[in-house]
Structures are given as C-alpha cells and as structure tokens.
mmCIF file of C-alpha atoms in Angstrom:
data_model
loop_
_atom_site.group_PDB
_atom_site.id
_atom_site.type_symbol
_atom_site.label_atom_id
_atom_site.label_comp_id
_atom_site.label_asym_id
_atom_site.label_seq_id
_atom_site.Cartn_x
_atom_site.Cartn_y
_atom_site.Cartn_z
ATOM 1 C CA MET A 1 20.058 13.452 -20.744
ATOM 2 C CA SER A 2 21.223 14.672 -17.055
ATOM 3 C CA GLU A 3 23.963 12.118 -14.951
ATOM 4 C CA PRO A 4 22.920 9.589 -13.050
ATOM 5 C CA ARG A 5 22.135 10.902 -9.643
ATOM 6 C CA ASP A 6 24.599 8.928 -7.075
ATOM 7 C CA PHE A 7 23.704 7.437 -3.842
ATOM 8 C CA TRP A 8 25.667 5.195 -0.909
ATOM 9 C CA LEU A 9 28.974 7.416 -1.543
ATOM 10 C CA ALA A 10 30.292 5.172 1.981
ATOM 11 C CA CYS A 11 30.657 2.089 1.107
ATOM 12 C CA GLY A 12 33.942 3.389 -1.632
ATOM 13 C CA HIS A 13 32.021 1.788 -5.417
ATOM 14 C CA HIS A 14 33.995 4.569 -6.611
ATOM 15 C CA LEU A 15 37.653 3.405 -5.426
ATOM 16 C CA LEU A 16 37.027 0.618 -7.845
ATOM 17 C CA ASP A 17 37.163 -0.420 -11.272
ATOM 18 C CA ARG A 18 35.195 -2.842 -13.147
ATOM 19 C CA ASP A 19 36.088 -5.266 -15.712
ATOM 20 C CA ALA A 20 34.443 -6.086 -19.179
ATOM 21 C CA ASP A 21 32.094 -8.173 -17.544
ATOM 22 C CA GLY A 22 30.435 -5.067 -15.391
ATOM 23 C CA ARG A 23 31.736 -7.175 -12.086
ATOM 24 C CA LEU A 24 33.810 -5.245 -9.775
ATOM 25 C CA THR A 25 37.164 -6.045 -9.262
ATOM 26 C CA LEU A 26 39.888 -4.275 -6.247
ATOM 27 C CA THR A 27 41.643 -1.966 -6.454
ATOM 28 C CA ASP A 28 44.530 -0.928 -4.795
ATOM 29 C CA GLU A 29 42.328 2.234 -3.507
ATOM 30 C CA PHE A 30 39.558 0.252 -2.155
ATOM 31 C CA LEU A 31 42.045 -1.966 -0.168
ATOM 32 C CA LYS A 32 43.867 1.251 1.720
ATOM 33 C CA ALA A 33 40.207 2.485 2.398
ATOM 34 C CA TYR A 34 40.730 -0.260 5.088
ATOM 35 C CA LEU A 35 43.390 1.406 6.438
ATOM 36 C CA ALA A 36 41.517 4.038 7.343
ATOM 37 C CA ARG A 37 38.663 2.127 10.015
ATOM 38 C CA PRO A 38 39.200 3.165 13.376
ATOM 39 C CA GLU A 39 39.970 -0.896 14.364
ATOM 40 C CA LEU A 40 43.289 -0.461 12.153
ATOM 41 C CA ARG A 41 44.174 2.729 11.496
ATOM 42 C CA PRO A 42 46.307 2.592 15.388
ATOM 43 C CA PRO A 43 46.587 5.014 18.179
ATOM 44 C CA SER A 44 49.271 7.423 20.001
ATOM 45 C CA GLU A 45 50.074 4.587 22.380
ATOM 46 C CA ALA A 46 50.126 1.794 19.557
ATOM 47 C CA CYS A 47 53.278 -0.215 19.494
ATOM 48 C CA ALA A 48 56.096 0.146 16.872
ATOM 49 C CA ALA A 49 55.358 -3.161 15.191
ATOM 50 C CA GLU A 50 52.147 -1.778 14.504
ATOM 51 C CA ARG A 51 52.792 1.542 13.290
ATOM 52 C CA ASP A 52 55.569 0.394 10.859
ATOM 53 C CA ILE A 53 52.592 -2.499 9.313
ATOM 54 C CA HIS A 54 49.766 0.463 9.165
ATOM 55 C CA ARG A 55 52.341 2.656 7.433
ATOM 56 C CA ALA A 56 53.841 0.442 4.805
ATOM 57 C CA LEU A 57 50.498 -1.178 4.077
ATOM 58 C CA LEU A 58 49.328 1.731 3.137
ATOM 59 C CA ALA A 59 52.427 2.514 1.175
ATOM 60 C CA ASP A 60 51.550 -1.110 -0.368
ATOM 61 C CA PRO A 61 48.442 -2.207 0.600
ATOM 62 C CA ARG A 62 49.308 -5.956 -0.913
ATOM 63 C CA MET A 63 52.227 -6.426 0.635
ATOM 64 C CA PRO A 64 53.177 -9.341 2.021
ATOM 65 C CA ILE A 65 52.132 -9.690 5.478
ATOM 66 C CA ALA A 66 53.648 -12.233 8.276
ATOM 67 C CA THR A 67 51.952 -14.345 10.867
ATOM 68 C CA SER A 68 55.248 -13.416 12.482
ATOM 69 C CA GLN A 69 54.885 -9.864 11.734
ATOM 70 C CA LEU A 70 51.215 -9.767 13.073
ATOM 71 C CA ALA A 71 52.708 -11.748 16.096
ATOM 72 C CA VAL A 72 54.865 -8.914 17.593
ATOM 73 C CA ILE A 73 52.017 -6.332 18.147
ATOM 74 C CA ALA A 74 51.780 -5.608 21.250
ATOM 75 C CA ASP A 75 47.853 -4.723 22.231
ATOM 76 C CA ARG A 76 45.915 -8.569 22.442
ATOM 77 C CA ASP A 77 42.596 -6.534 20.556
ATOM 78 C CA ALA A 78 44.630 -5.153 17.324
ATOM 79 C CA ARG A 79 46.595 -7.814 16.843
ATOM 80 C CA ASP A 80 43.548 -10.231 16.897
ATOM 81 C CA ASN A 81 42.750 -7.131 14.432
ATOM 82 C CA TRP A 82 45.130 -7.573 11.836
ATOM 83 C CA GLN A 83 45.525 -11.035 11.618
ATOM 84 C CA VAL A 84 41.672 -10.860 10.709
ATOM 85 C CA MET A 85 42.370 -8.121 7.884
ATOM 86 C CA MET A 86 44.591 -9.306 6.219
ATOM 87 C CA ASP A 87 42.809 -13.122 6.313
ATOM 88 C CA TRP A 88 40.118 -11.061 4.240
ATOM 89 C CA ARG A 89 42.910 -8.761 2.206
ATOM 90 C CA ASP A 90 44.280 -11.833 1.326
ATOM 91 C CA PHE A 91 41.095 -13.772 0.560
ATOM 92 C CA LEU A 92 39.214 -10.808 -2.213
ATOM 93 C CA VAL A 93 43.824 -10.477 -3.675
ATOM 94 C CA ALA A 94 42.883 -13.802 -4.509
ATOM 95 C CA HIS A 95 39.936 -13.008 -6.883
ATOM 96 C CA PRO A 96 39.207 -11.874 -10.163
ATOM 97 C CA SER A 97 36.216 -9.961 -8.668
ATOM 98 C CA LEU A 98 34.122 -9.048 -5.568
ATOM 99 C CA GLU A 99 31.318 -10.865 -7.212
ATOM 100 C CA ALA A 100 33.652 -14.124 -7.311
ATOM 101 C CA ALA A 101 34.757 -13.438 -4.148
ATOM 102 C CA TYR A 102 31.067 -13.544 -2.421
ATOM 103 C CA LEU A 103 29.573 -16.738 -4.946
ATOM 104 C CA GLU A 104 33.123 -18.312 -3.233
ATOM 105 C CA LEU A 105 32.380 -17.414 0.882
ATOM 106 C CA VAL A 106 28.538 -18.365 0.341
ATOM 107 C CA ARG A 107 29.153 -21.845 -1.196
ATOM 108 C CA ARG A 108 31.753 -22.500 0.761
ATOM 109 C CA GLY A 109 30.924 -20.980 3.598
ATOM 110 C CA ARG A 110 34.164 -18.854 3.996
ATOM 111 C CA LYS A 111 33.882 -16.904 7.886
ATOM 112 C CA PHE A 112 35.013 -13.068 7.854
ATOM 113 C CA PRO A 113 33.051 -10.755 10.480
ATOM 114 C CA PRO A 114 29.425 -9.783 9.280
ATOM 115 C CA LEU A 115 30.783 -6.370 9.376
ATOM 116 C CA PHE A 116 33.093 -6.892 5.918
ATOM 117 C CA ILE A 117 29.846 -9.144 4.364
ATOM 118 C CA ASN A 118 28.022 -6.856 4.298
ATOM 119 C CA GLN A 119 29.888 -3.857 3.230
ATOM 120 C CA LEU A 120 30.617 -6.410 0.341
ATOM 121 C CA VAL A 121 26.691 -7.216 -0.414
ATOM 122 C CA GLN A 122 26.746 -3.319 -0.091
ATOM 123 C CA VAL A 123 29.053 -2.474 -2.969
ATOM 124 C CA ILE A 124 28.373 -4.478 -4.530
ATOM 125 C CA LEU A 125 24.329 -4.351 -5.018
ATOM 126 C CA ARG A 126 25.246 -0.672 -5.345
ATOM 127 C CA ASN A 127 27.380 -1.882 -9.187
ATOM 128 C CA ILE A 128 24.224 -3.989 -9.745
ATOM 129 C CA LEU A 129 22.152 -1.013 -8.960
ATOM 130 C CA ASP A 130 23.678 1.800 -10.378
ATOM 131 C CA GLY A 131 21.889 3.983 -12.286
ATOM 132 C CA CYS A 132 18.581 3.026 -10.189
ATOM 133 C CA GLU A 133 16.350 5.924 -10.295
ATOM 134 C CA ASP A 134 13.629 3.853 -8.353
ATOM 135 C CA ALA A 135 14.269 5.048 -4.920
ATOM 136 C CA PHE A 136 12.380 2.952 -4.163
ATOM 137 C CA VAL A 137 15.121 0.123 -4.844
ATOM 138 C CA LEU A 138 17.325 1.272 -3.636
ATOM 139 C CA ARG A 139 15.101 1.286 -0.273
ATOM 140 C CA ALA A 140 14.381 -2.365 -0.815
ATOM 141 C CA ALA A 141 17.755 -2.957 -1.610
ATOM 142 C CA GLU A 142 19.234 -1.523 2.411
ATOM 143 C CA LEU A 143 17.596 -5.590 3.444
ATOM 144 C CA PHE A 144 19.907 -6.529 1.895
ATOM 145 C CA PHE A 145 22.806 -5.295 3.740
ATOM 146 C CA ARG A 146 21.038 -3.505 6.784
ATOM 147 C CA PRO A 147 18.859 -5.249 9.860
ATOM 148 C CA GLN A 148 15.559 -4.001 9.603
ATOM 149 C CA ALA A 149 12.765 -3.198 12.808
ATOM 150 C CA ILE A 150 9.931 -4.323 11.535
ATOM 151 C CA THR A 151 6.221 -2.793 12.889
ATOM 152 C CA LEU A 152 3.544 -3.527 12.421
ATOM 153 C CA ARG A 153 0.800 -1.815 13.073
ATOM 154 C CA ASP A 154 -3.862 -0.944 11.744
ATOM 155 C CA GLY A 155 -2.895 -3.974 9.479
ATOM 156 C CA SER A 156 0.696 -2.300 7.345
ATOM 157 C CA LEU A 157 4.523 -3.378 8.546
ATOM 158 C CA ILE A 158 6.889 -1.014 8.299
ATOM 159 C CA ALA A 159 10.652 -1.839 8.069
ATOM 160 C CA ALA A 160 12.843 0.752 9.926
ATOM 161 C CA ASP A 161 16.609 0.260 9.671
ATOM 162 C CA GLY A 162 17.518 -1.464 12.700
ATOM 163 C CA GLU A 163 21.101 0.204 13.337
ATOM 164 C CA THR A 164 19.383 3.544 13.136
ATOM 165 C CA VAL A 165 16.269 2.905 15.397
ATOM 166 C CA ALA A 166 18.506 1.293 18.000
ATOM 167 C CA ASP A 167 20.333 4.464 17.868
ATOM 168 C CA ARG A 168 18.148 7.019 18.180
ATOM 169 C CA GLY A 169 16.671 5.722 21.753
ATOM 170 C CA ALA A 170 13.960 6.132 23.056
ATOM 171 C CA ALA A 171 11.506 8.144 23.825
ATOM 172 C CA PRO A 172 9.328 8.316 21.378
ATOM 173 C CA VAL A 173 7.407 12.117 21.126
ATOM 174 C CA SER A 174 4.913 12.500 17.541
ATOM 175 C CA PRO A 175 2.038 9.891 16.801
ATOM 176 C CA LEU A 176 4.984 8.222 13.800
ATOM 177 C CA SER A 177 8.036 8.351 16.620
ATOM 178 C CA SER A 178 5.407 5.811 18.414
ATOM 179 C CA LEU A 179 4.273 3.643 15.556
ATOM 180 C CA LEU A 180 8.156 2.819 14.988
ATOM 181 C CA GLY A 181 9.527 3.163 18.364
ATOM 182 C CA LEU A 182 12.108 5.472 18.204
ATOM 183 C CA ALA A 183 13.528 8.403 20.210
ATOM 184 C CA ALA A 184 13.343 12.107 20.501
ATOM 185 C CA GLY A 185 16.149 12.853 17.735
ATOM 186 C CA GLY A 186 13.971 13.323 14.614
ATOM 187 C CA GLU A 187 11.484 11.627 13.110
ATOM 188 C CA PHE A 188 11.754 8.334 10.662
ATOM 189 C CA GLU A 189 9.804 8.969 7.441
ATOM 190 C CA VAL A 190 7.586 6.360 5.965
ATOM 191 C CA LEU A 191 9.068 6.440 2.085
ATOM 192 C CA SER A 192 6.446 7.644 -0.071
ATOM 193 C CA GLU A 193 5.840 9.120 -4.046
ATOM 194 C CA THR A 194 6.674 12.477 -1.996
ATOM 195 C CA ASN A 195 10.021 12.239 -0.286
ATOM 196 C CA ALA A 196 11.250 9.646 -2.840
ATOM 197 C CA PRO A 197 13.343 12.719 -4.121
ATOM 198 C CA THR A 198 14.461 13.173 -0.971
ATOM 199 C CA TYR A 199 16.318 9.700 -0.797
ATOM 200 C CA TRP A 200 19.315 10.030 -3.057
ATOM 201 C CA GLU A 201 20.401 13.051 -1.129
ATOM 202 C CA GLY A 202 20.695 10.906 2.338
ATOM 203 C CA SER A 203 21.305 7.960 0.869
ATOM 204 C CA ASP A 204 23.972 6.964 3.853
ATOM 205 C CA GLN A 205 21.946 8.042 6.480
ATOM 206 C CA PHE A 206 19.888 4.810 6.458
ATOM 207 C CA ASP A 207 17.559 7.267 8.093
ATOM 208 C CA LEU A 208 13.589 6.570 5.909
ATOM 209 C CA ALA A 209 11.830 3.524 6.368
ATOM 210 C CA LEU A 210 9.943 1.049 3.863
ATOM 211 C CA ASP A 211 6.634 0.080 3.899
ATOM 212 C CA LEU A 212 6.145 -3.773 3.595
ATOM 213 C CA THR A 213 2.293 -3.796 3.545
ATOM 214 C CA GLY A 214 1.153 -7.038 0.402
ATOM 215 C CA GLY A 215 -0.113 -5.688 -2.711
ATOM 216 C CA ARG A 216 1.891 -2.056 -1.511
ATOM 217 C CA ARG A 217 4.992 -0.620 -3.257
ATOM 218 C CA GLY A 218 7.817 -1.853 -1.689
ATOM 219 C CA LEU A 219 7.085 -5.287 -1.852
ATOM 220 C CA LYS A 220 6.998 -5.124 -5.620
ATOM 221 C CA ALA A 221 10.620 -3.345 -5.069
ATOM 222 C CA LEU A 222 12.468 -6.070 -2.727
ATOM 223 C CA GLY A 223 11.773 -8.559 -6.252
ATOM 224 C CA GLU A 224 13.089 -6.194 -7.392
ATOM 225 C CA VAL A 225 16.355 -6.117 -6.622
ATOM 226 C CA ILE A 226 15.774 -9.935 -6.325
ATOM 227 C CA THR A 227 15.659 -10.372 -9.857
ATOM 228 C CA ARG A 228 18.740 -8.310 -10.453
ATOM 229 C CA TRP A 229 20.732 -10.273 -7.295
ATOM 230 C CA VAL A 230 20.222 -13.412 -9.109
ATOM 231 C CA GLU A 231 20.788 -12.141 -12.431
ATOM 232 C CA HIS A 232 24.183 -10.469 -12.302
ATOM 233 C CA LEU A 233 25.393 -12.830 -9.617
ATOM 234 C CA LEU A 234 23.996 -16.598 -10.983
ATOM 235 C CA LYS A 235 23.538 -15.013 -15.064
ATOM 236 C CA VAL A 236 20.944 -17.132 -15.257
ATOM 237 C CA GLU A 237 17.027 -15.033 -15.545
ATOM 238 C CA VAL A 238 14.057 -14.498 -13.868
ATOM 239 C CA LYS A 239 10.687 -13.180 -12.755
ATOM 240 C CA VAL A 240 9.926 -12.366 -8.709
ATOM 241 C CA LEU A 241 6.685 -11.424 -7.772
ATOM 242 C CA PRO A 242 5.272 -11.188 -4.148
ATOM 243 C CA VAL A 243 2.165 -13.338 -3.454
ATOM 244 C CA THR A 244 -0.050 -12.033 -1.588
ATOM 245 C CA GLU A 245 -1.810 -15.173 -0.459
ATOM 246 C CA LEU A 246 -0.488 -17.712 1.491
ATOM 247 C CA LYS A 247 -3.121 -19.915 1.097
ATOM 248 C CA ASP A 248 -2.804 -22.285 -2.225
ATOM 249 C CA VAL A 249 0.511 -21.910 -1.990
ATOM 250 C CA ALA A 250 2.507 -25.810 -2.920
ATOM 251 C CA LEU A 251 5.186 -24.817 -1.097
ATOM 252 C CA THR A 252 7.667 -27.863 -3.881
ATOM 253 C CA TRP A 253 11.300 -25.453 -3.822
ATOM 254 C CA TYR A 254 11.302 -22.616 -1.639
ATOM 255 C CA VAL A 255 13.991 -20.752 -0.130
ATOM 256 C CA GLY A 256 13.930 -18.908 3.237
ATOM 257 C CA LEU A 257 15.630 -15.607 3.174
ATOM 258 C CA ASP A 258 16.487 -15.376 6.492
ATOM 259 C CA ALA A 259 16.951 -18.024 9.475
ATOM 260 C CA GLU A 260 12.618 -17.789 10.706
ATOM 261 C CA ALA A 261 11.625 -17.722 6.952
ATOM 262 C CA THR A 262 13.232 -21.565 6.687
ATOM 263 C CA LEU A 263 11.901 -22.928 9.818
ATOM 264 C CA MET A 264 8.621 -21.426 8.557
ATOM 265 C CA GLY A 265 9.051 -22.522 4.660
ATOM 266 C CA ASP A 266 10.332 -26.661 6.821
ATOM 267 C CA SER A 267 7.132 -26.688 8.993
ATOM 268 C CA LEU A 268 4.857 -25.535 5.779
ATOM 269 C CA TRP A 269 6.377 -28.039 3.406
ATOM 270 C CA ALA A 270 5.981 -30.678 6.208
ATOM 271 C CA GLY A 271 2.471 -29.826 5.988
ATOM 272 C CA GLU A 272 2.556 -28.100 9.107
ATOM 273 C CA ALA A 273 -0.365 -25.676 9.835
ATOM 274 C CA LEU A 274 1.206 -22.259 10.647
ATOM 275 C CA ASP A 275 -0.194 -21.532 14.326
ATOM 276 C CA GLN A 276 -1.477 -17.673 14.327
ATOM 277 C CA VAL A 277 1.303 -15.674 16.289
ATOM 278 C CA THR A 278 4.130 -17.961 13.699
ATOM 279 C CA GLN A 279 2.136 -16.608 11.006
ATOM 280 C CA ALA A 280 1.896 -12.999 11.506
ATOM 281 C CA ARG A 281 5.707 -13.224 11.479
ATOM 282 C CA LEU A 282 5.910 -13.463 7.375
ATOM 283 C CA VAL A 283 6.534 -10.159 5.898
ATOM 284 C CA GLY A 284 6.587 -11.295 2.632
ATOM 285 C CA LEU A 285 6.181 -13.888 -0.837
ATOM 286 C CA PHE A 286 7.570 -14.350 -3.483
ATOM 287 C CA ARG A 287 6.914 -16.274 -7.150
ATOM 288 C CA ILE A 288 9.991 -16.882 -8.920
ATOM 289 C CA ASP A 289 10.069 -18.451 -11.533
ATOM 290 C CA PHE A 290 12.663 -19.095 -14.221
ATOM 291 C CA VAL A 291 12.525 -17.812 -18.134
ATOM 292 C CA ASN A 292 12.744 -20.539 -20.705
ATOM 293 C CA GLY A 293 13.332 -23.289 -17.700
ATOM 294 C CA ALA A 294 15.704 -24.527 -18.514
ATOM 295 C CA VAL A 295 18.168 -23.933 -15.380
ATOM 296 C CA THR A 296 16.534 -25.966 -13.115
ATOM 297 C CA ASN A 297 17.086 -29.399 -12.209
ATOM 298 C CA GLU A 298 14.989 -32.668 -12.438
ATOM 299 C CA ARG A 299 13.501 -31.717 -8.402
ATOM 300 C CA VAL A 300 10.841 -28.865 -9.586
ATOM 301 C CA SER A 301 9.275 -30.425 -13.260
ATOM 302 C CA GLY A 302 8.405 -27.218 -13.890
ATOM 303 C CA ALA A 303 6.272 -27.176 -10.219
ATOM 304 C CA PRO A 304 6.496 -22.597 -9.610
ATOM 305 C CA SER A 305 9.172 -22.292 -6.943
ATOM 306 C CA TYR A 306 8.898 -19.482 -3.879
ATOM 307 C CA LEU A 307 10.864 -17.184 -1.742
ATOM 308 C CA VAL A 308 9.763 -16.607 1.966
ATOM 309 C CA MET A 309 10.563 -13.362 3.904
ATOM 310 C CA ALA A 310 9.569 -13.415 8.454
ATOM 311 C CA MET A 311 10.199 -11.114 10.296
ATOM 312 C CA ALA A 312 11.982 -12.790 14.381
ATOM 313 C CA LYS A 313 9.966 -12.886 16.952
ATOM 314 C CA ASP A 314 11.896 -10.157 18.729
ATOM 315 C CA ARG A 315 9.413 -8.333 15.131
ATOM 316 C CA SER A 316 13.881 -7.653 13.954
ATOM 317 C CA LEU A 317 14.328 -8.891 9.974
ATOM 318 C CA ARG A 318 17.645 -9.929 9.095
ATOM 319 C CA LEU A 319 17.344 -10.675 5.226
ATOM 320 C CA LYS A 320 20.352 -14.342 4.197
ATOM 321 C CA PRO A 321 21.047 -13.115 0.245
ATOM 322 C CA GLN A 322 23.474 -15.705 0.312
ATOM 323 C CA ASN A 323 20.313 -18.635 0.368
ATOM 324 C CA LEU A 324 20.133 -17.519 -3.370
ATOM 325 C CA LEU A 325 23.153 -18.107 -4.771
ATOM 326 C CA THR A 326 22.928 -21.449 -2.514
ATOM 327 C CA GLY A 327 18.807 -23.291 -2.515
ATOM 328 C CA LEU A 328 17.364 -22.538 -6.366
ATOM 329 C CA PRO A 329 16.875 -25.361 -8.191
ATOM 330 C CA LEU A 330 18.981 -24.704 -10.221
ATOM 331 C CA ARG A 331 21.396 -26.774 -12.578
ATOM 332 C CA GLN A 332 25.083 -26.353 -11.726
ATOM 333 C CA LEU A 333 24.260 -25.002 -8.402
ATOM 334 C CA ASP A 334 23.282 -28.724 -7.204
ATOM 335 C CA ILE A 335 26.199 -30.867 -5.240
ATOM 336 C CA ALA A 336 27.729 -33.544 -6.998
#
C-alpha cells in the first residue's frame, strides 16, 4: 500500500505532535517557525534589544518575555509585532492542544490577527484531513482559511483563491482567464477529474479554482469538510448534504457560514422575501442532520437545520468556520 500523499507543507503540520485523541500538541519547533517570519526576523538595522530577544527565543521559544523587555525595542512597528506574537504564543502554550486553543478563541471572542487565526484553522484542517485522497475535499477545505473570488457565468459558480487572483494582476489573455478576471501571469485551472492528481504537488500554490455550482462535486466536497470539522472539534456526529433549491426550505434553525449569509438567513427567518439581486448571491445551502438526534436542544424539536453560504456584493466569499462551532443547536453550546 502506498503512503498517503502530502499537502499544505507550508502550514507547519510536520512540526507538531498528536495526543492520544488525535489532537495537535504544540512543539518548540512550531513556535520557532514563527520566529522566521519577516515581521519578527530582525533586519540589519534592528536594535540590540530586538536582536537579543530574537536570539533568546530561538534558543528557548517558551522563555517568558516581560513587557518591559519589549518596551525598549527602538522600532515601534517591531515592538508592536513582538507584543502580538508574545500574546499569541502565550495563548497557544496555555492550552493542551491547538484544537482546544481554537475552541477557546472562538467561544470567548479572543482577538488576534486574522493571519494567525487562518493559519491555525489550516493546520487543524491539515490534521483532520490527513490521508485524504480526494482533491475536491482538500480544495473545498481551502475555503475555511482562504478568501475566494466568485465568478458567475452561464449558470456556473467558480471560486478562485482571492489572494492568488490579486497577485496575478490584470489583462487576461484567454477565455478562462477572462472568466475569472485573471492576469497574463498564467492560467488558472478549474479543478476537474483530469487535473485532480496535480493538486498535491501544487497544494501550497492555491492556484486551482473550484466549481461550486449546485449539484456538482464542489458543494458536496465542502459538505464533507464541514462534517469532519464538526466531528473533530465538537465530537458530534453529523451528516451534511447540499440542498439544490431554496424553495420550501423552512429555516427553523440556520447558521450563516459567512457574514453575508447570516444577514440573508436573518431575513428569511423573519419571513422576508429575498429580492433577485440578493438571492443571486447565495452560493450554497446545506442541510445538517445530527446522528441519533441526541445532542440537539429542545428549540429544534427534530426540525432540520441548515447552513447558508453567500458571496458579498464584490463577489468575495469569506467563510467563518467558527460559526459552525458556536451556532449549531447543541445542548453543550447553550449559554446558561
């Protein structure tokens, strides 16, 4: 039997350990990877205090750093970066696993830079999807930590990585590039059965688009990611399937997977009709069922729950995976 193919090497998954429950435990090697970031690596003109802190943390990345030590760093931006990093490090160190840290972060509303949070989501997903051989599921998982640029044409919804699209500039040179608004810097392929085997080799490039048209494989793959995410982090067994028609769906309980979808769901729950422009921004609708039904709270009473996903007016899509951990009708998440 061949070894599972690797992917997302840049997230640092290999630097972490796992506990008996399969959750990620922090290592010194993972913490040291932060010290290699350009925001923290002292430039040649850095003051002695900054260089000393960097050197000391490379030797012991868990070493306590007092606020007074950071206060003497000459460069204000560097000083601010180090304070944010030390706060983040201390937060991670204080938890038994990265999953526990993430749950604390989203349940208590802790504020950290989106870059750190997205990296944390990615490495947790890398753990959850370890050994996955379905490129569509892996590409769909990117929506949890990478903003997407959505294009609608001829009834098809195509999601391309927003940052990659921006990096490629303007002036498209082919019909596909024109469709996606991409630049002459290179083709942006849509993931298909034909090119799926190439995903693993280029997984850190984020340069394959995903078809999210209803009834096609992209939404089903995203439903699989949602299923694994909920089961791993909440220990709740669920089934998540795309719904192709909004008609006749009663949103007794719903979770918006992004800010736009939350507003859309609020309107539908209040009995308001969506105008055509707003409804056109709906990207996906999922039904989520709780296996055995034992964990749902009394407010649901056996009625189906739904997950709503929508793009913003600028056709961007920014999922909020934390909503799946705080918004589902589960008894253990009820606020006393």
